[in-house]
XYZ file of N, CA, C and O in Angstrom:
480
model
N -1.948 -24.265 -12.008
C -1.817 -23.800 -13.382
C -1.537 -22.131 -13.570
O -1.940 -21.305 -12.603
N -0.850 -21.206 -14.239
C -1.092 -19.704 -14.106
C -1.801 -18.853 -15.209
O -1.874 -19.457 -16.667
N -2.000 -18.405 -14.529
C -3.374 -17.760 -15.461
C -2.502 -16.305 -16.721
O -1.455 -15.847 -15.998
N -3.589 -15.857 -17.527
C -3.078 -14.888 -17.863
C -2.638 -13.164 -17.078
O -2.047 -12.433 -17.089
N -3.530 -13.277 -16.267
C -3.546 -11.852 -14.824
C -1.576 -12.272 -14.623
O -1.505 -11.492 -14.411
N -1.689 -13.574 -14.670
C -0.254 -13.759 -13.524
C 1.296 -13.394 -14.288
O 1.855 -12.997 -13.740
N 0.773 -13.595 -15.764
C 1.652 -13.661 -16.760
C 2.016 -12.278 -17.053
O 3.413 -11.498 -17.350
N 0.747 -11.456 -16.403
C 1.073 -9.938 -16.739
C 1.602 -9.685 -16.226
O 2.126 -8.085 -16.238
N 1.584 -9.676 -14.734
C 1.917 -9.254 -13.475
C 3.594 -9.304 -13.997
O 4.733 -8.491 -13.282
N 4.312 -10.571 -13.888
C 5.393 -11.115 -14.368
C 6.146 -10.084 -15.609
O 7.519 -9.722 -15.284
N 5.153 -9.791 -16.319
C 5.481 -9.551 -17.746
C 5.785 -7.384 -16.654
O 7.128 -6.681 -17.197
N 4.875 -6.960 -16.179
C 4.438 -5.871 -15.508
C 5.555 -4.946 -15.198
O 6.803 -4.530 -14.809
N 6.544 -6.360 -14.018
C 7.357 -6.403 -12.843
C 8.681 -6.524 -13.941
O 9.680 -5.720 -13.499
N 8.864 -6.956 -14.566
C 10.377 -6.881 -15.526
C 10.070 -5.722 -16.293
O 11.253 -5.010 -16.207
N 8.845 -4.965 -17.038
C 9.321 -3.598 -17.728
C 9.554 -2.696 -17.119
O 10.132 -2.251 -16.963
N 9.537 -3.014 -15.140
C 9.401 -2.020 -14.429
C 10.964 -2.377 -14.383
O 11.743 -0.446 -13.859
N 11.924 -3.023 -13.966
C 12.686 -2.952 -13.610
C 13.535 -2.802 -14.940
O 14.566 -2.408 -14.645
N 13.602 -3.164 -16.304
C 13.990 -2.777 -17.202
C 13.918 -1.032 -17.590
O 14.660 -0.691 -17.690
N 13.248 -0.277 -16.996
C 12.640 0.897 -16.847
C 13.891 1.112 -16.064
O 14.572 2.840 -16.021
N 14.094 0.835 -15.111
C 15.597 0.966 -13.655
C 16.516 1.062 -14.186
O 17.330 1.805 -13.765
N 16.796 -0.146 -14.904
C 18.378 -0.073 -15.712
C 18.889 0.433 -16.854
O 20.056 1.177 -16.674
N 17.803 0.989 -17.273
C 18.064 1.973 -18.499
C 18.227 3.452 -18.072
O 18.662 4.490 -18.507
N 18.259 3.857 -16.549
C 18.072 5.031 -16.440
C 19.950 5.163 -15.365
O 20.627 4.134 -15.563
N 20.335 6.929 -16.156
C 21.176 6.780 -15.681
C 21.752 7.068 -14.407
O 23.247 6.246 -14.163
N 21.005 6.814 -13.487
C 21.042 6.492 -11.529
C 21.952 5.479 -11.514
O 22.344 5.005 -10.913
N 20.988 3.912 -12.153
C 21.404 2.728 -12.402
C 22.939 2.766 -12.516
O 23.515 2.035 -12.172
N 22.879 3.176 -13.976
C 23.887 3.122 -14.723
C 25.098 3.822 -14.131
O 26.120 3.360 -14.617
N 25.042 4.516 -12.629
C 26.392 4.913 -12.337
C 26.747 4.262 -10.760
O 27.469 4.896 -10.613
N 25.764 3.356 -11.145
C 25.678 3.018 -9.576
C 25.090 2.854 -8.651
O 25.681 2.775 -7.341
N 23.796 4.456 -8.655
C 22.885 4.693 -7.574
C 21.939 3.149 -7.480
O 20.621 4.679 -7.374
N 22.422 2.513 -7.274
C 21.236 1.844 -6.734
C 19.993 2.074 -6.244
O 18.886 2.487 -5.922
N 20.595 1.695 -5.141
C 19.954 2.494 -3.393
C 19.087 3.740 -3.492
O 18.748 3.561 -2.960
N 19.570 4.334 -4.443
C 18.636 5.818 -4.775
C 17.339 5.585 -5.432
O 16.127 5.760 -4.758
N 17.625 4.693 -6.304
C 16.240 4.114 -7.178
C 15.476 3.623 -6.170
O 14.330 3.582 -5.745
N 16.136 2.651 -5.534
C 15.586 1.709 -4.133
C 15.156 2.414 -3.264
O 13.654 2.683 -3.408
N 15.185 3.049 -2.557
C 14.538 3.957 -2.099
C 13.411 5.147 -2.619
O 12.058 5.061 -1.879
N 13.279 5.309 -3.769
C 12.725 6.424 -4.313
C 11.668 5.563 -5.128
O 10.021 6.163 -5.107
N 11.427 3.885 -4.829
C 10.173 3.508 -5.365
C 10.538 1.650 -4.589
O 9.692 0.730 -5.266
N 10.322 1.821 -3.151
C 10.711 0.571 -2.676
C 9.283 0.243 -2.394
O 9.469 -0.614 -2.765
N 7.774 0.974 -2.529
C 6.578 0.911 -1.461
C 6.282 0.161 -2.905
O 5.385 -0.796 -2.987
N 6.551 0.456 -4.040
C 6.100 0.554 -5.747
C 6.451 -1.575 -5.778
O 6.208 -2.267 -6.150
N 7.683 -1.452 -5.560
C 8.367 -2.704 -6.276
C 8.048 -3.707 -4.824
O 7.291 -4.817 -4.685
N 7.398 -3.351 -3.220
C 7.367 -4.642 -2.457
C 5.931 -5.181 -2.908
O 5.430 -6.054 -2.760
N 5.306 -4.074 -3.893
C 3.592 -4.135 -2.918
C 3.664 -4.866 -4.801
O 2.599 -5.754 -4.817
N 4.869 -5.105 -5.903
C 4.104 -5.449 -7.071
C 4.538 -7.103 -6.659
O 3.707 -7.623 -7.126
N 5.454 -7.212 -5.858
C 5.745 -8.761 -5.593
C 4.755 -9.218 -4.807
O 3.933 -10.259 -4.559
N 4.052 -8.641 -3.973
C 2.880 -9.133 -2.791
C 1.968 -9.195 -3.213
O 0.773 -9.904 -3.237
N 1.690 -8.092 -4.530
C 0.064 -7.940 -5.385
C 0.547 -9.481 -6.686
O -0.476 -10.431 -6.697
N 1.426 -10.062 -6.932
C 1.955 -10.971 -7.675
C 1.269 -12.020 -6.492
O 1.488 -13.182 -7.543
N 1.816 -12.694 -5.738
C 2.132 -13.800 -4.495
C 0.707 -13.697 -4.655
O -0.153 -15.092 -4.503
N -0.377 -12.533 -3.823
C -1.515 -13.055 -3.780
C -2.174 -13.376 -5.137
O -3.769 -14.341 -4.774
N -2.064 -12.432 -6.222
C -2.750 -13.004 -7.371
C -2.604 -14.817 -7.390
O -3.523 -15.011 -8.232
N -1.329 -15.306 -7.323
C -1.270 -16.622 -7.425
C -1.598 -17.228 -6.861
O -2.278 -18.286 -6.896
N -1.466 -17.084 -5.377
C -2.548 -17.951 -4.429
C -4.362 -18.049 -4.385
O -4.603 -18.823 -4.727
N -4.307 -16.420 -5.156
C -6.199 -16.452 -5.103
C -6.428 -17.469 -6.720
O -7.579 -18.362 -6.472
N -5.239 -17.351 -7.380
C -6.131 -18.169 -8.271
C -5.853 -19.878 -8.632
O -6.469 -20.745 -9.258
N -4.951 -19.431 -7.411
C -4.357 -21.514 -7.374
C -5.760 -22.037 -6.220
O -5.865 -23.299 -6.537
N -6.101 -20.556 -5.481
C -7.274 -21.515 -4.100
C -8.041 -21.770 -5.070
O -9.699 -22.792 -5.771
N -8.067 -20.535 -6.299
C -10.133 -21.070 -6.760
C -9.607 -21.871 -8.026
O -10.652 -22.961 -8.422
N -9.121 -22.220 -9.070
C -8.796 -23.529 -9.253
C -8.559 -24.844 -9.219
O -9.381 -25.910 -9.359
N -7.931 -24.961 -7.559
C -7.622 -25.972 -6.767
C -9.697 -26.321 -6.294
O -9.819 -27.589 -6.474
N -10.271 -25.864 -5.792
C -11.640 -25.877 -5.358
C -12.742 -26.420 -6.411
O -13.600 -27.101 -6.461
N -12.241 -25.284 -7.616
C -12.871 -25.631 -9.006
C -12.784 -26.860 -9.941
O -13.849 -27.525 -10.136
N -11.742 -27.125 -9.870
C -11.060 -28.497 -10.704
C -12.316 -29.673 -9.374
O -12.092 -30.521 -9.287
N -12.010 -29.651 -8.401
C -12.276 -30.555 -7.208
C -13.965 -31.141 -7.088
O -14.614 -32.176 -7.472
N -14.712 -30.039 -7.482
C -16.093 -29.438 -7.949
C -16.556 -28.974 -9.005
O -17.004 -27.647 -7.988
N -16.467 -28.957 -9.643
C -16.694 -27.723 -10.879
C -18.380 -27.343 -10.657
O -18.502 -25.947 -10.658
N -19.074 -27.935 -10.209
C -20.713 -27.409 -10.514
C -21.210 -26.961 -9.064
O -22.345 -26.515 -8.641
N -19.821 -27.211 -7.956
C -20.269 -26.558 -6.538
C -20.284 -25.301 -6.042
O -19.423 -24.729 -6.652
N -20.918 -24.453 -5.475
C -20.749 -23.106 -5.044
C -19.562 -22.984 -4.366
O -19.762 -23.755 -3.457
N -18.511 -22.322 -4.535
C -16.942 -22.397 -3.253
C -16.692 -21.610 -3.063
O -15.674 -21.616 -2.307
N -18.191 -20.142 -2.882
C -17.178 -19.043 -2.904
C -17.542 -18.854 -0.763
O -18.450 -18.064 -0.710
N -16.656 -19.436 -0.192
C -16.779 -19.726 1.231
C -16.708 -18.305 2.126
O -15.395 -17.635 0.509
N -16.639 -18.157 2.678
C -16.421 -16.549 4.124
C -14.394 -16.098 3.889
O -14.293 -15.255 3.345
N -13.682 -17.442 3.993
C -12.709 -17.122 4.018
C -12.152 -16.541 2.475
O -11.077 -15.704 2.320
N -12.267 -17.359 1.096
C -12.687 -17.327 -0.067
C -12.792 -15.600 -0.292
O -12.639 -15.024 -1.482
N -13.824 -15.078 0.300
C -14.760 -13.635 0.145
C -13.410 -12.892 1.116
O -13.083 -12.052 -0.484
N -12.767 -13.417 1.908
C -11.685 -12.363 2.461
C -10.987 -12.315 1.460
O -10.276 -10.683 1.475
N -10.396 -13.647 1.086
C -9.265 -13.421 -0.034
C -9.385 -12.524 -0.608
O -8.177 -11.975 -1.381
N -10.658 -12.552 -1.403
C -10.627 -11.927 -2.810
C -10.567 -10.770 -2.349
O -10.590 -9.655 -3.385
N -11.809 -10.083 -1.860
C -11.673 -8.339 -1.313
C -10.292 -7.744 -0.419
O -9.564 -7.041 -0.960
N -9.245 -8.906 0.215
C -7.826 -8.398 -0.217
C -6.927 -8.059 -1.372
O -6.262 -7.314 -1.460
N -7.274 -8.781 -2.126
C -6.277 -8.909 -3.405
C -7.249 -7.946 -4.205
O -5.995 -7.263 -4.708
N -7.844 -7.323 -3.845
C -8.980 -6.578 -5.226
C -8.763 -5.296 -4.204
O -8.387 -4.444 -4.571
N -8.063 -5.223 -2.593
C -7.854 -4.328 -1.937
C -6.377 -3.327 -2.793
O -5.907 -2.414 -3.109
N -5.996 -4.852 -2.385
C -3.901 -5.000 -3.185
C -4.006 -4.163 -4.434
O -2.655 -3.381 -4.821
N -5.045 -4.300 -5.167
C -4.863 -4.548 -6.962
C -5.084 -2.742 -6.600
O -4.302 -2.480 -7.764
N -5.971 -2.354 -6.188
C -5.619 -0.946 -6.589
C -4.556 -0.034 -6.193
O -4.478 1.137 -6.668
N -3.995 -0.304 -5.009
C -2.893 0.172 -4.515
C -1.771 -0.346 -5.715
O -1.240 0.339 -6.200
N -1.807 -1.611 -5.756
C -0.568 -1.583 -6.727
C -0.606 -0.852 -8.500
O 0.625 -0.331 -8.718
N -2.403 -0.692 -8.819
C -1.746 -0.224 -9.997
C -1.522 1.005 -9.931
O -1.169 1.899 -11.377
N -2.432 2.050 -9.127
C -1.650 3.222 -9.038
C -0.436 3.774 -8.177
O 0.035 4.230 -8.972
N 0.394 2.780 -7.872
C 2.057 3.055 -7.575
C 2.321 2.599 -8.675
O 3.285 3.330 -8.662
N 1.907 1.635 -9.776
C 3.063 1.622 -10.873
C 2.724 2.677 -11.846
O 3.687 2.711 -12.671
N 1.323 3.239 -11.763
C 1.549 3.563 -12.990
C 2.046 5.195 -11.966
O 2.479 5.564 -13.461
N 2.205 5.425 -11.097
C 2.936 6.349 -10.650
C 4.409 6.567 -10.942
O 4.849 7.465 -11.331
N 4.939 4.569 -10.379
C 6.453 4.924 -10.807
C 6.518 4.983 -12.306
O 7.429 5.497 -12.066
N 5.699 4.025 -13.038
C 5.987 4.754 -14.696
C 6.166 6.432 -15.491
O 6.807 6.740 -15.952
N 5.277 7.096 -14.195
C 5.257 8.280 -14.899
C 6.275 9.170 -13.910
O 7.296 9.802 -14.730
N 7.294 9.171 -12.903
C 8.078 9.387 -12.477
C 9.113 8.887 -12.588
O 10.418 9.827 -13.019
N 9.290 7.513 -13.655
C 10.510 7.149 -14.133
C 10.795 8.204 -15.414
O 11.649 7.916 -16.244
N 9.705 8.836 -16.224
C 9.928 9.528 -17.702
C 10.168 10.940 -17.324
O 11.017 11.582 -18.318
N 10.650 10.999 -15.751
C 11.588 11.864 -15.751
C 12.864 11.992 -15.855
O 13.592 11.122 -16.107
N 12.911 13.249 -16.995
C 14.576 13.282 -17.430
C 15.729 13.544 -16.594
O 17.066 13.380 -16.526
N 15.358 13.829 -14.881
C 16.404 13.329 -14.272
C 17.031 12.077 -13.921
O 18.412 12.256 -13.338
N 16.323 11.031 -14.190
C 16.619 9.829 -14.212
C 17.880 9.595 -15.354
O 18.755 8.610 -15.252
N 17.802 10.612 -16.309
C 18.363 10.002 -17.811
C 19.464 11.027 -17.726
O 20.826 10.084 -18.977
N 20.403 11.878 -16.979
C 21.036 12.620 -17.451
C 21.742 12.882 -16.483
O 21.062 13.314 -15.090
N 23.238 13.584 -16.011
C 23.579 13.848 -15.116
C 23.049 15.059 -14.616
O 22.705 15.704 -15.729
N 23.099 15.356 -13.663
C 22.468 17.249 -13.194
C 22.996 17.289 -11.713
O 23.104 16.623 -11.244
N 22.346 18.079 -11.332
C 22.900 18.827 -9.875
C 21.919 18.219 -8.724
O 22.619 17.818 -7.578
N 20.763 17.804 -9.296
C 19.800 16.583 -8.521
C 21.026 15.731 -7.526
O 20.885 15.110 -6.483
N 20.991 15.409 -8.744
C 22.375 13.959 -8.461
C 23.013 14.382 -7.841
O 23.524 13.231 -6.895
N 23.774 15.056 -8.099
C 25.291 15.906 -7.237
C 24.913 15.908 -5.745
O 25.108 15.175 -4.566
N 23.331 16.726 -5.545
C 22.994 16.341 -4.173
C 22.513 15.101 -3.745
O 22.583 15.655 -2.326
N 21.571 14.303 -4.610
C 21.751 12.871 -3.406
C 23.194 12.149 -2.741
O 23.016 11.810 -1.980
N 23.810 12.571 -4.068
C 25.828 12.051 -2.765
C 25.915 13.007 -1.307
O 26.446 12.383 -0.528
N 25.509 14.438 -1.487
C 25.565 14.707 -0.341
C 24.620 14.601 0.864
O 25.257 14.940 2.076
N 23.701 14.064 0.482
C 22.451 13.763 1.913
C 23.087 12.392 2.862
O 24.045 11.390 2.157
N 23.259 12.471 4.091
C 23.348 11.862 4.905
C 23.230 10.646 4.566
O 21.545 9.920 4.194
């Protein structure tokens, strides 16, 4: 069963990709340039989504088998803490990527794009 947070994460990744697709850089075929600029954000979004789905699946599986039992084991605490730690990085990098994508350089032809061609 997918929780609302997982649906929101899928929506966030979809919106980020739509923002990439609407840039001038993507439309002229410089996908590699966008990927290099936002690689960490994209990878962390996918990792965070996988951790969220894993945590929610584990939580629901244990809770359904014994709803009145305390099930926060040490392993669950570690996984939960890892999930929350990655969440901080995910939301920071997503916000930074969203603000960086608002830069007009990504939506028009400029000398900045020409300089990117000349880099090795």
